[in-house]
PDB file of C-alpha atoms in Angstrom:
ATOM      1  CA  UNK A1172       0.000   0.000   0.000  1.00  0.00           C
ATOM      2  CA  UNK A1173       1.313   3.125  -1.216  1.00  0.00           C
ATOM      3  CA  UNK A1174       0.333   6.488   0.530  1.00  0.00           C
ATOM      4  CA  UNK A1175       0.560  10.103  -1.159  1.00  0.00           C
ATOM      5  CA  UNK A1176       1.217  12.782   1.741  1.00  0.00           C
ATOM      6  CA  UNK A1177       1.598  16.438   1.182  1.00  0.00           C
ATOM      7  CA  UNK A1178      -2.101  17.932   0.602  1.00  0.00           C
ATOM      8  CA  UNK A1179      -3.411  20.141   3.313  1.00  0.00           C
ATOM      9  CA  UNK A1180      -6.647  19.679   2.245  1.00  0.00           C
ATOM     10  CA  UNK A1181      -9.433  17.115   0.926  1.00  0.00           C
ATOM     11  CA  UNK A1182      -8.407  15.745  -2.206  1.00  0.00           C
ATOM     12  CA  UNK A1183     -10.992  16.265  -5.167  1.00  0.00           C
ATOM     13  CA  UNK A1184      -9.560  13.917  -8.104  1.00  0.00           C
ATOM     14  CA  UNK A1185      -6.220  12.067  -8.582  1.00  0.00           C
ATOM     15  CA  UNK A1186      -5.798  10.325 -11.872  1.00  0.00           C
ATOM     16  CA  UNK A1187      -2.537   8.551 -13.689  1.00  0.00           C
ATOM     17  CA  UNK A1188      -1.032   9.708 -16.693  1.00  0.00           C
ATOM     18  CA  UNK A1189      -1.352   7.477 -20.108  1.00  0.00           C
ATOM     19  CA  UNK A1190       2.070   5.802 -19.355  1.00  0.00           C
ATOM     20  CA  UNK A1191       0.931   5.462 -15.675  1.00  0.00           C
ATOM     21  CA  UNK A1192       4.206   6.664 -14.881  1.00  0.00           C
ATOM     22  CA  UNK A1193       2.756   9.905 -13.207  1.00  0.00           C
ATOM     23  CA  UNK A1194       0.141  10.029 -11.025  1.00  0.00           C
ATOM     24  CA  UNK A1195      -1.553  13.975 -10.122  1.00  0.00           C
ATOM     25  CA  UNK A1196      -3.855  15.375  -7.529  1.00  0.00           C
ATOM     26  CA  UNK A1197      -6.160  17.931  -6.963  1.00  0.00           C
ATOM     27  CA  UNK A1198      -7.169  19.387  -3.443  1.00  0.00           C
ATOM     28  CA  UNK A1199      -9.554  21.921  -1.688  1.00  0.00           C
ATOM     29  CA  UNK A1200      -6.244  23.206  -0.648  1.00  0.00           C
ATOM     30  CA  UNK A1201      -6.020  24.840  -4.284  1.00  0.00           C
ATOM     31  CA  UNK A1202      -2.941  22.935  -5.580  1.00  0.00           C
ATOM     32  CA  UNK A1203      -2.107  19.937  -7.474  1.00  0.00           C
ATOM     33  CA  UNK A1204       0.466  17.231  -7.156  1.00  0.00           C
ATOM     34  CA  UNK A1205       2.378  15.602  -9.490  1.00  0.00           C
ATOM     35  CA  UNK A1206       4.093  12.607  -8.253  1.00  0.00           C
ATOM     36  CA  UNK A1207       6.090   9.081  -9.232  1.00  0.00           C
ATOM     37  CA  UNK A1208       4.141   5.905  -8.477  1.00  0.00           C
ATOM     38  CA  UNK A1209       6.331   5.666  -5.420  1.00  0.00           C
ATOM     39  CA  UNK A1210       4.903   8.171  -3.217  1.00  0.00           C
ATOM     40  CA  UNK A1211       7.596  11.257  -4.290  1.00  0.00           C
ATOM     41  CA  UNK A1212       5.965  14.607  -4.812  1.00  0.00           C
ATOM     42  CA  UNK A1213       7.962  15.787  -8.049  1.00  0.00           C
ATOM     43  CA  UNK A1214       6.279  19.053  -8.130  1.00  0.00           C
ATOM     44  CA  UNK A1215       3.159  20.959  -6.735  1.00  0.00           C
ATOM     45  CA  UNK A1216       0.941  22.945  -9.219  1.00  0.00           C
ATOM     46  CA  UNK A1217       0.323  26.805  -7.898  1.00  0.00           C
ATOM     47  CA  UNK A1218      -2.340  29.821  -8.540  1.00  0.00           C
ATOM     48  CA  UNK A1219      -5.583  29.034  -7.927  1.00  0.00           C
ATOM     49  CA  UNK A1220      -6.999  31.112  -5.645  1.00  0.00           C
ATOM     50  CA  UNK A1221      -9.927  28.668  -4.142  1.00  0.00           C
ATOM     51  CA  UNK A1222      -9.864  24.797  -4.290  1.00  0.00           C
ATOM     52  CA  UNK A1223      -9.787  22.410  -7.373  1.00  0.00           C
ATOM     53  CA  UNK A1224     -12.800  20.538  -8.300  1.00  0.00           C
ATOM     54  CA  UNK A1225     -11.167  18.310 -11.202  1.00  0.00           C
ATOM     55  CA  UNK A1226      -8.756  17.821 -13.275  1.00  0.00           C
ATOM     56  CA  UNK A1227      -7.977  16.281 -16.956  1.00  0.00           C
ATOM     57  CA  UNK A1228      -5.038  15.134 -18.131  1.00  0.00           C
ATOM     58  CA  UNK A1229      -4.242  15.083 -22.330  1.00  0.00           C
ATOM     59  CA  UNK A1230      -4.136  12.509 -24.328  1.00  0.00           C
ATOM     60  CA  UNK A1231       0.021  12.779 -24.944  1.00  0.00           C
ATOM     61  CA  UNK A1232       0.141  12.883 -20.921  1.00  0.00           C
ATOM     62  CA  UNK A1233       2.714  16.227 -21.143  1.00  0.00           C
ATOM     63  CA  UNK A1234      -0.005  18.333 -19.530  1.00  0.00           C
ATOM     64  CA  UNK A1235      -2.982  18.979 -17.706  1.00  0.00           C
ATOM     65  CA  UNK A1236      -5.886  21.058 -17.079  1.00  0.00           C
ATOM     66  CA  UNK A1237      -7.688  22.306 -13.496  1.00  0.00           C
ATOM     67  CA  UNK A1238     -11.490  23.684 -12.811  1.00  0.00           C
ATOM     68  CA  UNK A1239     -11.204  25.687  -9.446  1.00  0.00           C
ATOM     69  CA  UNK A1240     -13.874  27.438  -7.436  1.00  0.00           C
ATOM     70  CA  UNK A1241     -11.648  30.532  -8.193  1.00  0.00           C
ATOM     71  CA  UNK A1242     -14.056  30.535 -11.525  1.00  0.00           C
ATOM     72  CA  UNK A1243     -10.909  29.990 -13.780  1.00  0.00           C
ATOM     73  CA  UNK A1244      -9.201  26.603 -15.191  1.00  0.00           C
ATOM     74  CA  UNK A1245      -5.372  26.621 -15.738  1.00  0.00           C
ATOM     75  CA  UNK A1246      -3.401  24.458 -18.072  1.00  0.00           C
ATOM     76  CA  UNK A1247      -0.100  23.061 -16.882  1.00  0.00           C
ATOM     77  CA  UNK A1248       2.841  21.238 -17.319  1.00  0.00           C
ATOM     78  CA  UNK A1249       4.448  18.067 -15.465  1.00  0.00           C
ATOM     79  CA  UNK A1250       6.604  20.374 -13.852  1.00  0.00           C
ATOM     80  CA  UNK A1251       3.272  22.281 -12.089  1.00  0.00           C
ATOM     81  CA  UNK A1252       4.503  25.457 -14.566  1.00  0.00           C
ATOM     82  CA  UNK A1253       1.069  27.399 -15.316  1.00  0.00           C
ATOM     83  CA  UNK A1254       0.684  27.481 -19.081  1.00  0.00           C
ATOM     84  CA  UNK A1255      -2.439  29.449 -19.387  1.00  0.00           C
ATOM     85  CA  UNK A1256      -5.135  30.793 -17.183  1.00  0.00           C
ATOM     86  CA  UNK A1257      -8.468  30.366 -18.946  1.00  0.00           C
ATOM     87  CA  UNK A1258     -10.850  33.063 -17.549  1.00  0.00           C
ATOM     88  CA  UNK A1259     -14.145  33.688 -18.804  1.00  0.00           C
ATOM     89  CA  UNK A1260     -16.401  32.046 -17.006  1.00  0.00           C
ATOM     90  CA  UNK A1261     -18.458  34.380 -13.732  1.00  0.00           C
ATOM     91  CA  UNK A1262     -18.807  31.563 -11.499  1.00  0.00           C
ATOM     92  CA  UNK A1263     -17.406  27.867 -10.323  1.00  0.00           C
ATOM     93  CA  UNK A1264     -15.828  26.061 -13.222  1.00  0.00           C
ATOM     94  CA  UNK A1265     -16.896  22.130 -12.564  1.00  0.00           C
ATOM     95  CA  UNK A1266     -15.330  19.991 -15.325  1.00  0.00           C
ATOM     96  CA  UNK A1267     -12.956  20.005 -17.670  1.00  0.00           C
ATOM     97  CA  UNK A1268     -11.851  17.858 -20.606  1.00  0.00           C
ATOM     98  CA  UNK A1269      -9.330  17.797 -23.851  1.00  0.00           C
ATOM     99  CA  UNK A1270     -10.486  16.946 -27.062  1.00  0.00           C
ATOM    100  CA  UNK A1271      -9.009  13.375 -28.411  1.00  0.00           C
ATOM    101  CA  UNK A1272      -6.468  15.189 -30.298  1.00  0.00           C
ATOM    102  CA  UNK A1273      -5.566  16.725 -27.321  1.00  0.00           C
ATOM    103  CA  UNK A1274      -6.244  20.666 -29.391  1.00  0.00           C
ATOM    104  CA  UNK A1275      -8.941  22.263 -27.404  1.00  0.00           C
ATOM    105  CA  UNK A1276     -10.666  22.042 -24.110  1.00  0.00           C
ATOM    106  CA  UNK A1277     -14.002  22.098 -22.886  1.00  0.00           C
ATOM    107  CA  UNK A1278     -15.167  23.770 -19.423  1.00  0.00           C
ATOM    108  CA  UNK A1279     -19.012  23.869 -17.972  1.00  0.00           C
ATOM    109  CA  UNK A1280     -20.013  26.148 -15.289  1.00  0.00           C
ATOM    110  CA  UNK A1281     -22.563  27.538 -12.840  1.00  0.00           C
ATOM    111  CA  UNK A1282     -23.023  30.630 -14.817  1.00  0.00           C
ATOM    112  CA  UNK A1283     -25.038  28.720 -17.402  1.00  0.00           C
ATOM    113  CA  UNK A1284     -22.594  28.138 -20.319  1.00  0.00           C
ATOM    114  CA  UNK A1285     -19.833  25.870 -21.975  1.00  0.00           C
ATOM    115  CA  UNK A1286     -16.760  26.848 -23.286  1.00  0.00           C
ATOM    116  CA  UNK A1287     -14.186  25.663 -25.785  1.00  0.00           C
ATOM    117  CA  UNK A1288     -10.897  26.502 -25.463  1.00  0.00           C
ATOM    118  CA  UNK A1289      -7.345  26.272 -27.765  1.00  0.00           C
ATOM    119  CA  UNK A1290      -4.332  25.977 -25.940  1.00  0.00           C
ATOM    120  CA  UNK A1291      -3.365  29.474 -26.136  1.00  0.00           C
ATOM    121  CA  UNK A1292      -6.052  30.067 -23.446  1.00  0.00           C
ATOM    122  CA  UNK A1293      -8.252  31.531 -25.859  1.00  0.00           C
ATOM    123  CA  UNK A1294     -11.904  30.856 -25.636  1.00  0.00           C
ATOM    124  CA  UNK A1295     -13.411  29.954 -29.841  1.00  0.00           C
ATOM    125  CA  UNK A1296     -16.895  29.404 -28.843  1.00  0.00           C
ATOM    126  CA  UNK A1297     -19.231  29.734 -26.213  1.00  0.00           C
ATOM    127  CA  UNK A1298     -22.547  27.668 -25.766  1.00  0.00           C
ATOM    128  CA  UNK A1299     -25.518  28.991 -23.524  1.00  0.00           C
ATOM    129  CA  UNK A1300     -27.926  26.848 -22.070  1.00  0.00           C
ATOM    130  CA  UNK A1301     -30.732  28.232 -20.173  1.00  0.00           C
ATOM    131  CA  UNK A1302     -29.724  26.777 -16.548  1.00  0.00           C
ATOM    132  CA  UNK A1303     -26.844  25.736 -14.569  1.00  0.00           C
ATOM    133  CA  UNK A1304     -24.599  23.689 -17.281  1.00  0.00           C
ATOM    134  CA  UNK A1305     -23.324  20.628 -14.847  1.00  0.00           C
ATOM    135  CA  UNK A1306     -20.937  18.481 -17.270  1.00  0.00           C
ATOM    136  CA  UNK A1307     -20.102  19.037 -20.826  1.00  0.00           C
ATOM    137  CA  UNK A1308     -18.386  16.587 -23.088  1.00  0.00           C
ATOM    138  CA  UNK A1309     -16.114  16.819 -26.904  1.00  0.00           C
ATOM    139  CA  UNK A1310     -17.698  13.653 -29.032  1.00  0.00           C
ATOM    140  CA  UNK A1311     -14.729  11.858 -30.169  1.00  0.00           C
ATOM    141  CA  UNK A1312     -14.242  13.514 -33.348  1.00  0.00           C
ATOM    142  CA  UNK A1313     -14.458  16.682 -31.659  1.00  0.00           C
ATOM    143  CA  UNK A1314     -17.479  17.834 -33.725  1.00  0.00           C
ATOM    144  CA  UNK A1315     -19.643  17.945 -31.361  1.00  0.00           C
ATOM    145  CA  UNK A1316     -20.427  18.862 -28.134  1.00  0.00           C
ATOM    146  CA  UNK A1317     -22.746  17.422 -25.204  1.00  0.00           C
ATOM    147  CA  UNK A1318     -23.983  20.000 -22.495  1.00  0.00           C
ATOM    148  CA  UNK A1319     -25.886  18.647 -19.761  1.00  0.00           C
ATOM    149  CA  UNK A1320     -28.228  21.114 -17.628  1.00  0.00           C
ATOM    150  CA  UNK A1321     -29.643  21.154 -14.175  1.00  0.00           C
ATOM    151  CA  UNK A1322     -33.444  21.514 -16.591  1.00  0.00           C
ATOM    152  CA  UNK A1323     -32.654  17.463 -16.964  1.00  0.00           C
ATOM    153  CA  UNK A1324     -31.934  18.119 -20.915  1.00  0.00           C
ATOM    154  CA  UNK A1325     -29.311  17.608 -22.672  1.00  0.00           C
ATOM    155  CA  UNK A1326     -28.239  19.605 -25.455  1.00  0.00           C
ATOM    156  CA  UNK A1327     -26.096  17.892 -28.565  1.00  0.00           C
ATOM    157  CA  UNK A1328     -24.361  21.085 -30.662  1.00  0.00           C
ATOM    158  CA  UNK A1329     -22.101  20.814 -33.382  1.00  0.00           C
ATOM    159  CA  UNK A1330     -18.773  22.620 -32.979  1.00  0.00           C
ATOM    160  CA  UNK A1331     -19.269  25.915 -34.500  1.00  0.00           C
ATOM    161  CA  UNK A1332     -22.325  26.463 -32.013  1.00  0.00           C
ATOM    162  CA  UNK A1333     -25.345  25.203 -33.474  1.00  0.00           C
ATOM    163  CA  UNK A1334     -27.517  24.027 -31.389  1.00  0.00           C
ATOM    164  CA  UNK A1335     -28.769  20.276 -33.082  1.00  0.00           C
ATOM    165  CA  UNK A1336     -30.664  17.626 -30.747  1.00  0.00           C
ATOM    166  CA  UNK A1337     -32.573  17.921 -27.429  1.00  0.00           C
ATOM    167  CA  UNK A1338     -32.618  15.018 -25.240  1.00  0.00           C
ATOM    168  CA  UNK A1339     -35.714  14.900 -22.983  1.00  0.00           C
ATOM    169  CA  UNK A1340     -36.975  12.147 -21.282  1.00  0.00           C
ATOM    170  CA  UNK A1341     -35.109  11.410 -17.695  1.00  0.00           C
ATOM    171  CA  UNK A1342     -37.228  12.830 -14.597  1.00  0.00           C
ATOM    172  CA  UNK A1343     -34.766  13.400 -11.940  1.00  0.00           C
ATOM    173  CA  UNK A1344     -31.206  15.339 -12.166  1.00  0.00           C
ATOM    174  CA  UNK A1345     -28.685  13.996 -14.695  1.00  0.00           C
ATOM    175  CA  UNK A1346     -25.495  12.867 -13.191  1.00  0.00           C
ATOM    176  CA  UNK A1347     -22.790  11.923 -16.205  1.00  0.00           C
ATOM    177  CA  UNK A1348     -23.061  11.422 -19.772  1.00  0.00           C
ATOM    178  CA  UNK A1349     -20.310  10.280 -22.269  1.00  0.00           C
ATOM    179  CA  UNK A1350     -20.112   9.344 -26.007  1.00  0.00           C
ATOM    180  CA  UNK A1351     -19.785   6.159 -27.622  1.00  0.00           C
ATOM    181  CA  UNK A1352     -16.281   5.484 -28.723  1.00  0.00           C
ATOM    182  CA  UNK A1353     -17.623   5.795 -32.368  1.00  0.00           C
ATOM    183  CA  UNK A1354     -19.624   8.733 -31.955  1.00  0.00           C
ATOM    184  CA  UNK A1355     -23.308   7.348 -32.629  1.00  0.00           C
ATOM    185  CA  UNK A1356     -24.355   6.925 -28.685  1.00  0.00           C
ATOM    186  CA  UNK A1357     -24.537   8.905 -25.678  1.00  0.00           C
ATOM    187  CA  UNK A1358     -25.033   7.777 -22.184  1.00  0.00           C
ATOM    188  CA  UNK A1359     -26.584   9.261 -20.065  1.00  0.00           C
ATOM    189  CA  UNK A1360     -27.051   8.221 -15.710  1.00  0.00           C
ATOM    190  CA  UNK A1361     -29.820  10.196 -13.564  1.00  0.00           C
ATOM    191  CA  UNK A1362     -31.297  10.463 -10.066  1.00  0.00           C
ATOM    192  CA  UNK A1363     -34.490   8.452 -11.605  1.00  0.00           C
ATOM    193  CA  UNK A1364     -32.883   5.664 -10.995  1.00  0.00           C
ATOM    194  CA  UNK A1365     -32.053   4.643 -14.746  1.00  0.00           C
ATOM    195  CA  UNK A1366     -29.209   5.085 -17.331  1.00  0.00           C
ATOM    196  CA  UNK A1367     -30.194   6.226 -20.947  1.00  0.00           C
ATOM    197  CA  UNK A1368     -28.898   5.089 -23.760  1.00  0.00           C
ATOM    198  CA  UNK A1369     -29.306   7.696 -26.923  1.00  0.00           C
ATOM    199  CA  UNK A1370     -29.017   6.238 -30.768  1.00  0.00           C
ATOM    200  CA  UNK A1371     -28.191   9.801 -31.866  1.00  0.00           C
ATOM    201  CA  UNK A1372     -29.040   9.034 -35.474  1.00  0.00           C
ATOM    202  CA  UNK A1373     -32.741   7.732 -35.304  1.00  0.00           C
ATOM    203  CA  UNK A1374     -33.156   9.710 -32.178  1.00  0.00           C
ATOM    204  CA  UNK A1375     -34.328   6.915 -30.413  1.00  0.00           C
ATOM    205  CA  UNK A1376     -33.317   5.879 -26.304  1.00  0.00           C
ATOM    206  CA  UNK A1377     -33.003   2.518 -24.224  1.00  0.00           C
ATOM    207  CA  UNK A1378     -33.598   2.705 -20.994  1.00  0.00           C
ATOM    208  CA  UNK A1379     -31.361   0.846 -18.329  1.00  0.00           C
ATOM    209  CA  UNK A1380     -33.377   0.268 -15.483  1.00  0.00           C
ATOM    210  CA  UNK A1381     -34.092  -1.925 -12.884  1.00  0.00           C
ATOM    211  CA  UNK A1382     -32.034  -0.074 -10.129  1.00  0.00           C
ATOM    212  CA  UNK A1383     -33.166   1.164  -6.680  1.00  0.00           C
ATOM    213  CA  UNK A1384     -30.744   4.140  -6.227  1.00  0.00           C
ATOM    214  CA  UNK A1385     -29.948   7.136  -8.151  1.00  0.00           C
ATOM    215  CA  UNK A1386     -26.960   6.127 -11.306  1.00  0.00           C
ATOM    216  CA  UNK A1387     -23.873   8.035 -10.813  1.00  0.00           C
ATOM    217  CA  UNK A1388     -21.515   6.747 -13.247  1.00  0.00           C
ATOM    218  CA  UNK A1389     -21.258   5.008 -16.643  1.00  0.00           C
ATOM    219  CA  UNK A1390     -18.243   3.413 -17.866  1.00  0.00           C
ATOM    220  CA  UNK A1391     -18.044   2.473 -21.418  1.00  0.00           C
ATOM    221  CA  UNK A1392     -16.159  -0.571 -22.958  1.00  0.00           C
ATOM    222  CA  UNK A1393     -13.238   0.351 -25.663  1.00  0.00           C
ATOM    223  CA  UNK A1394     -15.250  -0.962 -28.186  1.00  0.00           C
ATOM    224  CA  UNK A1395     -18.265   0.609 -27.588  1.00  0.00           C
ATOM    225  CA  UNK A1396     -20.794  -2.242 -27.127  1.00  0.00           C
ATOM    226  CA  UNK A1397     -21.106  -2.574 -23.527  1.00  0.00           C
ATOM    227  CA  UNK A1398     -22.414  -0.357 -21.311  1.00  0.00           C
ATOM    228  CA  UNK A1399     -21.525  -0.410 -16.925  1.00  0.00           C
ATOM    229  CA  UNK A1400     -23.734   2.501 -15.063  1.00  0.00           C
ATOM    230  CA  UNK A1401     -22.873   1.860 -11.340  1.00  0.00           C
ATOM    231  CA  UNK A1402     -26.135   3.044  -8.976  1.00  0.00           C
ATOM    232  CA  UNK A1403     -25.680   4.107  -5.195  1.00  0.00           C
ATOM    233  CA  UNK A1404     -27.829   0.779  -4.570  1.00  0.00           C
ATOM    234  CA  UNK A1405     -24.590  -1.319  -4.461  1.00  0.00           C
ATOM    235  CA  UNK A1406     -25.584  -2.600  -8.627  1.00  0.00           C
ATOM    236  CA  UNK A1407     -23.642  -2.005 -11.695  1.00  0.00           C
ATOM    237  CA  UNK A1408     -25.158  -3.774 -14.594  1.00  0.00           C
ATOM    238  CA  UNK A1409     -23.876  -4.796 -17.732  1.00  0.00           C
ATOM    239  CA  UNK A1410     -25.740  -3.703 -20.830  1.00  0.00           C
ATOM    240  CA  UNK A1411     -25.281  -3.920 -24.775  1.00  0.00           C
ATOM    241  CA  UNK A1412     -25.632  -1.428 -26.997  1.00  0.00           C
ATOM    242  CA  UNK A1413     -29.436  -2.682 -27.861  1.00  0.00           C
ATOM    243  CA  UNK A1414     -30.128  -2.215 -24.335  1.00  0.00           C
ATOM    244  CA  UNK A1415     -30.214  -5.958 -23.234  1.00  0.00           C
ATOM    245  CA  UNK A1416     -29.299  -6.596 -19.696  1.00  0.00           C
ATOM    246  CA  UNK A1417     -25.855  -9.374 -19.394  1.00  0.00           C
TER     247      UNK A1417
END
């Protein structure tokens, strides 16, 4: 059992790097922590004013990106250097995530909108919702863009800003969503107690039922035909793509 000491605070997220050489943290205590698989700290990450809520590493594994209740996100290096602040957003930044090719960025906040990023810091577009936007997601082509609200909707845009799909149908807050590895599916978990599954060509959902808490979490397999939501009920259950239970 290895133990990671050196955060003053709660810890928020911790996630390896693709070589999982490098393993990084994020606190309330408003830093983050690179360190070796052994334990070493290599190098603390700086400059946010307020506590980190998550962090997202890119695809090549050279940098990373923070969401802070500071209302900024920073981009970094493995040496905890600040790259770029991205400000923009008026209140708490909640998620971040690269695009696949590891280009752009995408934030969500409180203050009702989504925002793609280059790494130059500079924000390129700017998607409104009408409530609280609470996770927001690249496709894997990074054409699109998922925006889920606090209204239990999720919006499907395509990249220059167009807004192109609603999809309505869960009853209770929506907790994650995430694309198909190809692009044609979206998943979607919720406080009703169900995971959607969205064929975002014919418009048409499965529902993954069947549990007796709230779904927090999806995980998707590489190939993209089986689906794992986990529930707060204890259950994670193992669904394919036609929504048939395993």
């Amino acid at each position: 059992l290895m133990e990671f000491k050196g955060h003053t605070q709660k810890l928020t997220f911790a996630n390896y790097t693709p070589d999982g050489k490098t393993i990084i943290s994020a606190s309330n205590d408003g830093t983050a922590k690179i360190w070796n698989t052994d334990g070493k700290c290599l190098a603390t990450a700086k400059g946010h004013t307020a506590g980190i809520l998550y962090l997202a590493i890119s695809p090549k594994g050279n940098l990373f990106a923070t969401t802070s209740y500071d209302k900024t996100s920073r981009i970094w290096d493995l040496n905890g250097n600040c790259l770029q602040v991205l400000k923009g957003h008026e209140e708490t930044v909640r998620w971040i995530f690269f695009s696949n090719d590891g280009k752009k960025l995408i934030t969500n906040s409180e203050d009702k909108t989504a925002r793609v990023w280059n790494l130059s810091g500079e924000c390129i577009k700017i998607f409104q919702n009408p409530s609280v936007v609470t996770i927001a997601k690249f496709s894997p082509d990074g054409q699109k863009i998922a925006t889920l609200s606090d209204d239990y909707v999720i919006r499907v845009w395509n990249i220059n800003g167009r807004a192109e799909d609603k999809l309505i149908g869960h009853t209770s807050n929506i907790h994650y969503i995430d694309f198909s590895p190809d692009g044609k599916y979206l998943i979607s978990t919720s406080g009703d107690n169900t995971a959607f599954l969205w064929n975002l060509d014919v418009h048409e959902k499965q529902i993954l039922g069947g549990y007796t808490g709230y779904v927090f979490f999806t995980q998707i397999s590489p190939d993209g035909n089986y689906i794992l939501p986990f529930s707060n009920d204890g259950n994670a259950g193992l669904w394919n793509r036609k929504g048939i239970f395993q």
